[in-house]
Short mmCIF file of C-alpha atoms in Angstrom, two decimals:
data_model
loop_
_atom_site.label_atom_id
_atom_site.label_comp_id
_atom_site.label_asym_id
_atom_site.label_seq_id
_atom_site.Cartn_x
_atom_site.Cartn_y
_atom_site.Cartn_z
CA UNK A 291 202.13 85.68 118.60
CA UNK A 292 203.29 88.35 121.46
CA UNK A 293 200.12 89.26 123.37
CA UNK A 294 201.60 92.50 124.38
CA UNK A 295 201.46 95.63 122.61
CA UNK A 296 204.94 96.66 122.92
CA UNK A 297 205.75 93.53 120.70
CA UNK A 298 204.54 94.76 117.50
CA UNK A 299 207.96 96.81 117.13
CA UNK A 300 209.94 93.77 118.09
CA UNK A 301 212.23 93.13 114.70
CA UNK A 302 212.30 89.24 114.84
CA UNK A 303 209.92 86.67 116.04
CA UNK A 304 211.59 82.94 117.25
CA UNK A 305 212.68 81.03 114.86
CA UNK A 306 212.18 77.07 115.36
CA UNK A 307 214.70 75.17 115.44
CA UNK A 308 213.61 71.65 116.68
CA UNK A 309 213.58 70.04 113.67
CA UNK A 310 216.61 71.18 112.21
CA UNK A 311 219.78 73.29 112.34
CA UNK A 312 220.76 76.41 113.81
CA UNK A 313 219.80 79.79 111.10
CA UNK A 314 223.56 80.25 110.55
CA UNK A 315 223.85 76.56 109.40
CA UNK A 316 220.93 76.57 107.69
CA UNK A 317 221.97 79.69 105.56
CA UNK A 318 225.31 79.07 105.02
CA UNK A 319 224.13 75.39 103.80
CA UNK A 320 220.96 76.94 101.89
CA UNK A 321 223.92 79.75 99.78
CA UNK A 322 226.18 76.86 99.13
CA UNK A 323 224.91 74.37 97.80
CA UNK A 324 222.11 74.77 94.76
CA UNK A 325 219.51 72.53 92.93
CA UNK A 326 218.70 72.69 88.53
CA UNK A 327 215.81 73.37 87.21
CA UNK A 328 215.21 73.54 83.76
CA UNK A 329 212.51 75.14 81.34
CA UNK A 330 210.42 72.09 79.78
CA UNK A 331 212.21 72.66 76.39
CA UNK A 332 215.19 72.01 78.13
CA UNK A 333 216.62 74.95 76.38
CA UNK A 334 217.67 76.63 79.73
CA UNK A 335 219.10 75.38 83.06
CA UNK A 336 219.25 77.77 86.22
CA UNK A 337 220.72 77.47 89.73
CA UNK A 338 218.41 77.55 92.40
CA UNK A 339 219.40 78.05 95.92
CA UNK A 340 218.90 74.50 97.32
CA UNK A 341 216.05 74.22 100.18
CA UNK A 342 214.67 71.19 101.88
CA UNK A 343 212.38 69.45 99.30
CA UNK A 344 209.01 69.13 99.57
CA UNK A 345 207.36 65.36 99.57
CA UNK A 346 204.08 64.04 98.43
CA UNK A 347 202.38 61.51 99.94
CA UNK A 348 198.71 59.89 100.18
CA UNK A 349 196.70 59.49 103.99
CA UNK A 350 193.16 59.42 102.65
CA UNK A 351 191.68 62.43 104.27
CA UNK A 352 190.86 64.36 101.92
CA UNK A 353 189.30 63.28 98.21
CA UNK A 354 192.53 62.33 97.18
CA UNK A 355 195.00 64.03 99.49
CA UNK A 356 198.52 64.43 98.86
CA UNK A 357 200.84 65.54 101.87
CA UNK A 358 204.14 66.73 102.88
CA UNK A 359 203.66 66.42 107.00
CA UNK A 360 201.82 64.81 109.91
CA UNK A 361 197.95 65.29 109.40
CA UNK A 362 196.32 66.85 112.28
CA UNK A 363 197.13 70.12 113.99
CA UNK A 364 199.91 71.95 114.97
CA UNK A 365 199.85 72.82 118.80
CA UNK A 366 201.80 76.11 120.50
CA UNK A 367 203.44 73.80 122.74
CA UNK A 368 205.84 73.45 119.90
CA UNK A 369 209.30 75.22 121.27
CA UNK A 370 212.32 76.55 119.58
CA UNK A 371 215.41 75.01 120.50
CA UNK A 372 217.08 77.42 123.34
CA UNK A 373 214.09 80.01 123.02
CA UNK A 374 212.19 80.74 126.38
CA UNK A 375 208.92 80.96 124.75
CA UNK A 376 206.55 79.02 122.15
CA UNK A 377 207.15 79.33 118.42
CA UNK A 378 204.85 81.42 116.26
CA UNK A 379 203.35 79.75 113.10
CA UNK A 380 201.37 81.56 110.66
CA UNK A 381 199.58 78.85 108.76
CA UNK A 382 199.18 80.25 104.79
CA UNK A 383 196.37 78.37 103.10
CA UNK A 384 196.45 78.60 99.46
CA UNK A 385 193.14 77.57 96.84
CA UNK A 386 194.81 75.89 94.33
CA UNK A 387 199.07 75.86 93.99
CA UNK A 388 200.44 76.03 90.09
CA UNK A 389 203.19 77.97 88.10
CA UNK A 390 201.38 81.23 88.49
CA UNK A 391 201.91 85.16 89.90
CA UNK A 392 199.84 84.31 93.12
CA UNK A 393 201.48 81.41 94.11
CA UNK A 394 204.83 82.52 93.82
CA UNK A 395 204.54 85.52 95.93
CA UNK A 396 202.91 83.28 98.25
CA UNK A 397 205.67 81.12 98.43
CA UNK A 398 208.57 83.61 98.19
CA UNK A 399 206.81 85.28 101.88
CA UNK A 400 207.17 82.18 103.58
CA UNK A 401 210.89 81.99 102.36
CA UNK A 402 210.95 85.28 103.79
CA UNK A 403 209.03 84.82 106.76
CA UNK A 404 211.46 81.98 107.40
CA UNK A 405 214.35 84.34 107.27
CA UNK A 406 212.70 86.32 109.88
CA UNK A 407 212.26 83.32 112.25
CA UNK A 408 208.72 83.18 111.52
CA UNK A 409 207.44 79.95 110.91
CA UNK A 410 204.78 78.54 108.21
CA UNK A 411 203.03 75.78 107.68
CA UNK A 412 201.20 75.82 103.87
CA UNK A 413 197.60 74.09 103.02
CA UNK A 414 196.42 73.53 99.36
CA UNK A 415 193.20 72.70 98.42
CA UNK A 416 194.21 71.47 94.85
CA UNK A 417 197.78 71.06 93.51
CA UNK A 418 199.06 70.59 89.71
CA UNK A 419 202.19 68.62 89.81
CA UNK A 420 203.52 71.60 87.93
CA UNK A 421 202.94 73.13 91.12
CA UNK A 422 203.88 70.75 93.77
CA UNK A 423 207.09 70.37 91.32
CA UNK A 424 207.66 74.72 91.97
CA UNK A 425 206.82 74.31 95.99
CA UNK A 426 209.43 71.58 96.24
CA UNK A 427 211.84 73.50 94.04
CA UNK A 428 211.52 76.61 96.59
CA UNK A 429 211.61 73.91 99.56
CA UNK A 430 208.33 74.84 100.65
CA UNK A 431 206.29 71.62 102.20
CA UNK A 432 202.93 71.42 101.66
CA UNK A 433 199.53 69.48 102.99
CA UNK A 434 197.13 69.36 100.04
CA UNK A 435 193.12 68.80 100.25
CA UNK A 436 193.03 66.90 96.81
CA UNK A 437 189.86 68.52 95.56
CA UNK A 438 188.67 67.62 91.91
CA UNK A 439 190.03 70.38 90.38
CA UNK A 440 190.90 73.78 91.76
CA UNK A 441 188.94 76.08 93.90
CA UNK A 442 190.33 79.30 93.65
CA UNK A 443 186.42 80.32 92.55
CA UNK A 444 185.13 77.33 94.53
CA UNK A 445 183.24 77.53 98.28
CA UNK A 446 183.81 73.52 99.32
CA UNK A 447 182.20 72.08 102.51
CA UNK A 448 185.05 69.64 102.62
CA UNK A 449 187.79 72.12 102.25
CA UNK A 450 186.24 74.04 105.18
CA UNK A 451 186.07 70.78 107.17
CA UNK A 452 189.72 69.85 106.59
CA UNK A 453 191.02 73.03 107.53
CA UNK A 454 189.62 73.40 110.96
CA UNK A 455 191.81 70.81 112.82
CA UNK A 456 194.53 71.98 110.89
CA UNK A 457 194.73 75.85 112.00
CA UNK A 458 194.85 74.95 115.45
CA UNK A 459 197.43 76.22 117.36
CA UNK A 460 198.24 79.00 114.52
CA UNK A 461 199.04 82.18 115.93
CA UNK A 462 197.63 83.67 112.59
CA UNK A 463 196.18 82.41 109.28
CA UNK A 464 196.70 83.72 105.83
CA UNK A 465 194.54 82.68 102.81
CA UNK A 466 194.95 83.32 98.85
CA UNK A 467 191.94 83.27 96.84
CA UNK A 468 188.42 83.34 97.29
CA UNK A 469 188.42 79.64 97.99
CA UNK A 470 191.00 79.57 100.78
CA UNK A 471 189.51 82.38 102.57
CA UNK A 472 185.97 81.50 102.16
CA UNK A 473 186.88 78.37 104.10
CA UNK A 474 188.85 79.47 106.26
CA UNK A 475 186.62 82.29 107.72
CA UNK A 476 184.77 78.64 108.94
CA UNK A 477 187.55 77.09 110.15
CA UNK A 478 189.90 79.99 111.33
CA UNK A 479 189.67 78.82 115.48
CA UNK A 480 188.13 82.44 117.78
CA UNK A 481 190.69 84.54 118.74
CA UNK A 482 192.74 83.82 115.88
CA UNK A 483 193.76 86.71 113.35
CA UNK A 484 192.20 85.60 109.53
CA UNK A 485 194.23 87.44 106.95
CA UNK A 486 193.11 87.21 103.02
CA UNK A 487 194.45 88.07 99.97
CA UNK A 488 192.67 88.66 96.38
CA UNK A 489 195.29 88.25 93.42
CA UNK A 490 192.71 88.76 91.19
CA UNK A 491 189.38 90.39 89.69
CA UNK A 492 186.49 88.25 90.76
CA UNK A 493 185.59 86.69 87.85
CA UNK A 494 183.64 84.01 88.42
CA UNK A 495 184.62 81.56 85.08
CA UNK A 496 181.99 79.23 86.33
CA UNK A 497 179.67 81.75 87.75
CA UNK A 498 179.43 83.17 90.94
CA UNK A 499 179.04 80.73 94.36
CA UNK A 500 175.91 80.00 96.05
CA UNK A 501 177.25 81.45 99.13
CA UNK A 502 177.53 85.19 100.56
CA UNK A 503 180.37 86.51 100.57
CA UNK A 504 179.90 89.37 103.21
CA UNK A 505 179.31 86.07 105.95
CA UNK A 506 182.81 85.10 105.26
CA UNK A 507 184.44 88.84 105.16
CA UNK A 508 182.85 89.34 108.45
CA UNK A 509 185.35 87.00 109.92
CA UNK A 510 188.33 88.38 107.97
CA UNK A 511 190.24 90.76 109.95
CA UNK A 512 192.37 92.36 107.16
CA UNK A 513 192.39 92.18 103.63
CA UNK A 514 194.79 92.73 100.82
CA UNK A 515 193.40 93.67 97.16
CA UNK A 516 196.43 92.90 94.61
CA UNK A 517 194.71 95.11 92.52
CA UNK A 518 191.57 98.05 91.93
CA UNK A 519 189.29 95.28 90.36
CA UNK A 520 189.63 92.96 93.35
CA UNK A 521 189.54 96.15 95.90
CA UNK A 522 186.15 96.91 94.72
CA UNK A 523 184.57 93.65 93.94
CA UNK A 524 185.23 92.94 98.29
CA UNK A 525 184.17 96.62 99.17
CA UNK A 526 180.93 95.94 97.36
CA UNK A 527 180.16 92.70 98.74
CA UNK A 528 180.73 93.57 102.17
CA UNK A 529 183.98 94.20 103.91
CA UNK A 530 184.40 96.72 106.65
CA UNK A 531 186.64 99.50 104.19
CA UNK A 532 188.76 99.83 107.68
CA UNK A 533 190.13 96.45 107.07
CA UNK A 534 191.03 96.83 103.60
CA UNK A 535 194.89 97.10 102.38
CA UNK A 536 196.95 97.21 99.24
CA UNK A 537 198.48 94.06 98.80
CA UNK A 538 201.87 93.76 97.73
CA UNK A 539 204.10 90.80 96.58
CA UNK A 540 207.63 89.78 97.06
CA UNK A 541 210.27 89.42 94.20
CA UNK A 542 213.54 88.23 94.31
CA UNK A 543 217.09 89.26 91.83
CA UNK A 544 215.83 92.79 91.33
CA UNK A 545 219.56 93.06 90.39
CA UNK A 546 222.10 91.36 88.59
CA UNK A 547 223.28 90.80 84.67
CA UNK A 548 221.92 89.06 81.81
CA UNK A 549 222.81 85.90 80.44
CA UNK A 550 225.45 86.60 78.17
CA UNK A 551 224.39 83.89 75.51
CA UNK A 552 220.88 85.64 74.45
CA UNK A 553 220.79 87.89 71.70
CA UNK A 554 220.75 91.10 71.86
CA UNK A 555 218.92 93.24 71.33
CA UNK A 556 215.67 91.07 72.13
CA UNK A 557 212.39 91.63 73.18
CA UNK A 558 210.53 89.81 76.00
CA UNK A 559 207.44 88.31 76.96
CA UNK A 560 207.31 86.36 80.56
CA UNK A 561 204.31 84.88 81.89
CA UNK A 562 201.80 82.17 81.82
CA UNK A 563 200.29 81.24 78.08
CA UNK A 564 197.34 81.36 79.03
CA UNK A 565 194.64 83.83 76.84
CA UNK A 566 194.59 86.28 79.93
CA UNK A 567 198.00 87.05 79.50
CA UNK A 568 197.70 88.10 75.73
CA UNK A 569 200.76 86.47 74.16
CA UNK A 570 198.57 85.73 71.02
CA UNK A 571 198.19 89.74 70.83
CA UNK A 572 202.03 90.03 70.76
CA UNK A 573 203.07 87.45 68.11
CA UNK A 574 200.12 89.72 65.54
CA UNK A 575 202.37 92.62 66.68
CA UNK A 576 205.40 91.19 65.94
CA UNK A 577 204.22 90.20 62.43
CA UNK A 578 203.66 94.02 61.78
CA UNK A 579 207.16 94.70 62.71
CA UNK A 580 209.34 92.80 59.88
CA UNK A 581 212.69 93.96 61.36
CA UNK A 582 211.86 93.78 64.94
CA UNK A 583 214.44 91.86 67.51
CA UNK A 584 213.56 88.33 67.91
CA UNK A 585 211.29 87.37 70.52
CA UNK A 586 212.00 85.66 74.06
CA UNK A 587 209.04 84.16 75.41
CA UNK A 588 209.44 82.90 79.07
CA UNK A 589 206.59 80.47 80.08
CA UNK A 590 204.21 77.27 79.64
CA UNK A 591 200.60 76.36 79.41
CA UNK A 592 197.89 74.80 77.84
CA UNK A 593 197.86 77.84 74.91
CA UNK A 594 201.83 76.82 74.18
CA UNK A 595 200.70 74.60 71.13
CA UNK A 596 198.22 77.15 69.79
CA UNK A 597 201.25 79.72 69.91
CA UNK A 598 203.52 77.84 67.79
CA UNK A 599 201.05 76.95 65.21
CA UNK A 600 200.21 80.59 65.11
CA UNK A 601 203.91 82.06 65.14
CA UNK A 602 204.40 79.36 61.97
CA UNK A 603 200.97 81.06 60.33
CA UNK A 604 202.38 84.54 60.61
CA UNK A 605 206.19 83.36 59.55
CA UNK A 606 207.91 84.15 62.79
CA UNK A 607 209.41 81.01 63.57
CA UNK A 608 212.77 81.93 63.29
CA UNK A 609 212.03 85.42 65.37
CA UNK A 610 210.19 83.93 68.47
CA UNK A 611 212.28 81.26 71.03
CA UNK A 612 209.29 79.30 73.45
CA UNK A 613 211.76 79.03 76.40
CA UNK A 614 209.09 77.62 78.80
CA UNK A 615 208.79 77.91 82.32
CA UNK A 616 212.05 79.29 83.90
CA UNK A 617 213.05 79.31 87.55
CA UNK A 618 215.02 83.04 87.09
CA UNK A 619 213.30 85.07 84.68
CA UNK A 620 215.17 88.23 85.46
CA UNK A 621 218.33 86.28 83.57
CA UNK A 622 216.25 86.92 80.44
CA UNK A 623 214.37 89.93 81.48
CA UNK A 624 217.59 91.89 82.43
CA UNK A 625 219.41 93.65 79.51
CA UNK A 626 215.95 93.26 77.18
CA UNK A 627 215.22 96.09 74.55
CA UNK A 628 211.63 95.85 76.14
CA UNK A 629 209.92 93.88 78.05
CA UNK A 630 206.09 93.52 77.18
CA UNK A 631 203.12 92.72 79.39
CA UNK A 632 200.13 92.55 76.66
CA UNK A 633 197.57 91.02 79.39
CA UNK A 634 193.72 91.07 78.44
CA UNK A 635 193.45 91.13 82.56
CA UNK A 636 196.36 91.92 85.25
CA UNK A 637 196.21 93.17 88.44
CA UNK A 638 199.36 93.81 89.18
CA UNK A 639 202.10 92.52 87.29
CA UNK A 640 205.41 91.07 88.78
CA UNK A 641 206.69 90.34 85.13
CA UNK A 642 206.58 94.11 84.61
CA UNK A 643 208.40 95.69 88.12
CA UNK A 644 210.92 92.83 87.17
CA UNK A 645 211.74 94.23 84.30
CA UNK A 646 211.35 97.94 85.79
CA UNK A 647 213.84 97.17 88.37
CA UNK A 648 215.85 96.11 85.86
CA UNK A 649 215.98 99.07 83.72
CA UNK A 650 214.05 97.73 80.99
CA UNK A 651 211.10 99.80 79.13
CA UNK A 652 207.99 98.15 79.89
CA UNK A 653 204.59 98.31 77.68
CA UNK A 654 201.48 96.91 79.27
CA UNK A 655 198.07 96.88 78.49
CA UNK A 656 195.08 99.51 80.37
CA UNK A 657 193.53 96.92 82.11
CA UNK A 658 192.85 96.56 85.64
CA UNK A 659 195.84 97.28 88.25
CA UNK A 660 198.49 97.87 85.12
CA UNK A 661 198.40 100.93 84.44
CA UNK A 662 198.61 102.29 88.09
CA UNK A 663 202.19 99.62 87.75
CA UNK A 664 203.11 101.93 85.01
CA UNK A 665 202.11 105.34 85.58
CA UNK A 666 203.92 108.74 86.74
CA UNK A 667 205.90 107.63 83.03
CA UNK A 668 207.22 104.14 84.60
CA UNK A 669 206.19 102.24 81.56
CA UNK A 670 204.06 102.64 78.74
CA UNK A 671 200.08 102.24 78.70
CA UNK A 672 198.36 101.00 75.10
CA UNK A 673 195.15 99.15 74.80
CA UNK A 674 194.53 96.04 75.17
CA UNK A 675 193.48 93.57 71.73
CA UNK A 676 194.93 96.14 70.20
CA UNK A 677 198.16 94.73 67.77
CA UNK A 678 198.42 97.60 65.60
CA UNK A 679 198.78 99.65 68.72
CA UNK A 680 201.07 97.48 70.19
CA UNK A 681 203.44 97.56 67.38
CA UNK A 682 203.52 101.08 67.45
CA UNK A 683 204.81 101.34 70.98
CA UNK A 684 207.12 98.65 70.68
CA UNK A 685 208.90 100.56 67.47
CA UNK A 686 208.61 103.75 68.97
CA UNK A 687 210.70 102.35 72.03
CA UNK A 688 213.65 100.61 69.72
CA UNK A 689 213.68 103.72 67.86
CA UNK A 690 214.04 105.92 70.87
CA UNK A 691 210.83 107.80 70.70
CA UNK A 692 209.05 107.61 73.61
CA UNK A 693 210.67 108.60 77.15
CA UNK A 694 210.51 106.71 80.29
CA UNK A 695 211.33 107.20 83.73
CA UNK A 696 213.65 104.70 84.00
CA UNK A 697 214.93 105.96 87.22
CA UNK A 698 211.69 106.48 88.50
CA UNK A 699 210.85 102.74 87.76
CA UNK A 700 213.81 100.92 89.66
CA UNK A 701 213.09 103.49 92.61
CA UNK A 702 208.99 101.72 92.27
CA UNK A 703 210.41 98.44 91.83
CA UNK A 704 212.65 98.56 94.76
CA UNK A 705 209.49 98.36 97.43
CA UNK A 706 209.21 94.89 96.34
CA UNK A 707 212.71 92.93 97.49
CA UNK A 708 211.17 89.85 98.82
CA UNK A 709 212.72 91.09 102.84
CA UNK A 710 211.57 93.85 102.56
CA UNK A 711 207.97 92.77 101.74
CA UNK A 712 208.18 89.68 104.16
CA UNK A 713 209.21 91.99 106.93
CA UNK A 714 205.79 94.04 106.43
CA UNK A 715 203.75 90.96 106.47
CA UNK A 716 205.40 89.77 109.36
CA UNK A 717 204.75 93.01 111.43
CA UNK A 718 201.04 93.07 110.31
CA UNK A 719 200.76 89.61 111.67
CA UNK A 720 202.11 90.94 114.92
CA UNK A 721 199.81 93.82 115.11
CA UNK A 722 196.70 91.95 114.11
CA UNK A 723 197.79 89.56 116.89
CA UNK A 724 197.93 92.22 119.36
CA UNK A 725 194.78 93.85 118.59
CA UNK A 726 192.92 90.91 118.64
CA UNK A 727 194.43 90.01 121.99
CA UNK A 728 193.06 93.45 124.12
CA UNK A 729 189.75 93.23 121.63
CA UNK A 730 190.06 95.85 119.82
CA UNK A 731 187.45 95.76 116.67
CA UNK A 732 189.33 98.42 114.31
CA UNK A 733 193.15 98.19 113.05
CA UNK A 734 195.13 101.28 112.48
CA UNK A 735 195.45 101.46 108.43
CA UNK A 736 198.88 101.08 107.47
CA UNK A 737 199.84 99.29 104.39
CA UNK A 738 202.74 96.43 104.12
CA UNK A 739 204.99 98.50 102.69
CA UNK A 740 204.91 102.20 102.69
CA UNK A 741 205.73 104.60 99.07
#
């Protein structure tokens, strides 16, 4: 990163090219060509735009460690082709990598970043092959740890130890989930800016780690909370409020039609199936709502088998399509009836500002971060393990009973366009990297992306 001050309102930061074409190649070869990806049922193929694939391979450092690069660090002698000065990396270092919320925004900012010139370099501590499948999709390399089993709720020794000769040279580091930043705050080399991100309430599924939490926060020099649950679970255990942010996420086709071959009307649900996400809640709503549109439902997981056994129970088979994971929800989302978000726990929900910048009515649940996504009349707010109450919003929006801002919610919505966001990270890299250079202990509190 610039060590100068003035540099935090430079636009761009050097792009490398050593390793591959110039940026107008590279784009103009990225738009025309395109990669399919289908949903596992197969019902649904999507184009993609086509990146450079991610690889997996084994070297044996880690317990099982898969790899898409060199092991070993990555030094700032590394130059851009034709630039005058070294190439900035921000290395992003992720707990675990799957088909979920956090890892996509994750991913979509490096796309971003790499837009911007600003290179990345991406370390997993444990990968699904779901996962490694979506990174390679996005053309997003990775270098993965190979821990037994995740550790986004996880503080690993060996994690930590794996990291450190692999953030040298990084002009800044960038860690998702408690397990990523924990070990990086050990690893992160002096002098270097340690950025973290919480997508979630701290829930501790396993219970909490035998580890303080304020020893690693010390280290962190700015923190985003995706989220009021995760803002006050760091403030209490420790972090200097100066250093908190609100963290934002990137999504992409906040415009553009529907797919002309779905029914319409329809209702839709988009997101993991897992119990957190509450599609169970929505299929007992459904049943209360005999002449109801049928049901989309965009996503995979373990809970898909309990869903369709439950969906037969209540006699909605021919009402509710399982369309599994898809690449471009917003070909679904856009043009719904209403787009539901029934979570038991949600932060902050990209499914729902999808759907908002698409004009669609929204319902989500009062948990967490979701009803601060759907408030000033952006969406509508019922509790959650609630079905009756569920049903009742959904009617009252087909029959045209309940008003929403609809204007107000694209307008929300638009703060997210994956540039936009990416250029806000980007800067905040810059500035961290400036302050740290003159030693300054306190950062001026501005937010990635401003209302």
């Amino acid at each position: 990163m610039p060590r100068r001050r003035d540099s935090v309102r430079s636009s761009t930061l050097d792009r490398d090219t050593a390793s591959g074409p110039s940026t107008a190649t590279r784009s103009a070869a990225r738009d025309s060509a395109t990669t399919r990806a289908a949903g596992r049922d197969g019902a649904t193929v999507v184009d993609l735009p086509a990146r450079r694939p991610g690889r997996t391979v084994r070297n044996g450092t880690g317990p099982a460690e898969r790899s898409s690069r060199p092991a070993g660090p990555v030094g700032p002698a590394d130059r851009s082709s034709g630039s005058s000065g070294p190439s900035e990396l921000v290395v992003r270092v992720l707990a675990k990598l799957e088909p979920g919320g956090a890892q996509l925004s994750a991913l979509r900012v490096v796309r971003g970043l790499d837009d911007l010139g600003v290179r990345s370099r991406v370390l997993v501590g444990w990968a699904s092959d779901d996962g490694l499948a979506l990174a390679a999709r996005m053309g997003v390399e990775v270098d993965v740890y190979g821990a037994a089993g995740d550790l986004q709720w996880r503080a690993d020794e060996g994690f930590r130890r794996w990291l450190a000769p692999r953030l040298q040279g990084a002009c800044a580091v960038h860690a998702h989930m408690f397990g990523a930043w924990w070990a990086a705050a050990g690893a992160v080399p002096a002098g270097v800016p340690l950025v973290a991100s919480e997508h979630n309430a701290l829930t501790w599924p396993t219970g909490p780690p035998s580890v303080r939490l304020a020893d690693a926060l010390a280290r962190v020099d700015r923190f985003y909370a995706h989220g009021p649950g995760a803002r006050a679970a760091i403030l209490a255990a420790g972090l200097d409020p100066r250093r908190m942010r609100e963290g934002v996420s990137p999504l992409p086709d906040l415009g553009g039609a529907a797919d002309p071959a779905l029914p319409s009307p329809r209702i839709v649900f988009a997101g993991r199936l897992h119990a957190e996400k509450g599609p169970d809640v929505l299929l007992d709503a459904l049943a209360l709502l005999p002449d109801a549109p049928p049901l989309q439902m965009l996503g995979d997981g373990a809970m898909r088998p309990a869903l369709e056994a439950q969906a037969d129970a209540l006699g909605l088979r021919d009402r509710v399509t399982f369309r599994g994971w898809q690449a471009r929800p917003s070909l679904t989302i856009a043009g719904a009836s209403v787009l539901v978000v029934p979570s038991r726990d949600e932060s902050w929900s990209q499914t729902a500002v999808l759907g908002m910048a698409h004009g669609v009515p929204v319902i989500g649940t009062d948990v967490d971060g979701l009803p601060h996504t759907l408030g000033n009349d952006r969406g509508i707010v019922v509790p959650p393990e609630d079905p009756a109450a569920l049903a009742r919003a959904i009617d009252d929006v087909l029959a045209g009973r309940r008003e929403i801002d609809l204007v107000g919610a694209r307008a929300y919505a638009r703060r997210f366009a994956t540039d936009r966001v990416a250029a806000g990270y980007a800067a905040s890299y810059r500035e961290l990297a400036s302050a740290t250079a003159l030693g300054e202990a306190s950062i001026p509190a501005t937010n990635v992306v401003s209302a």
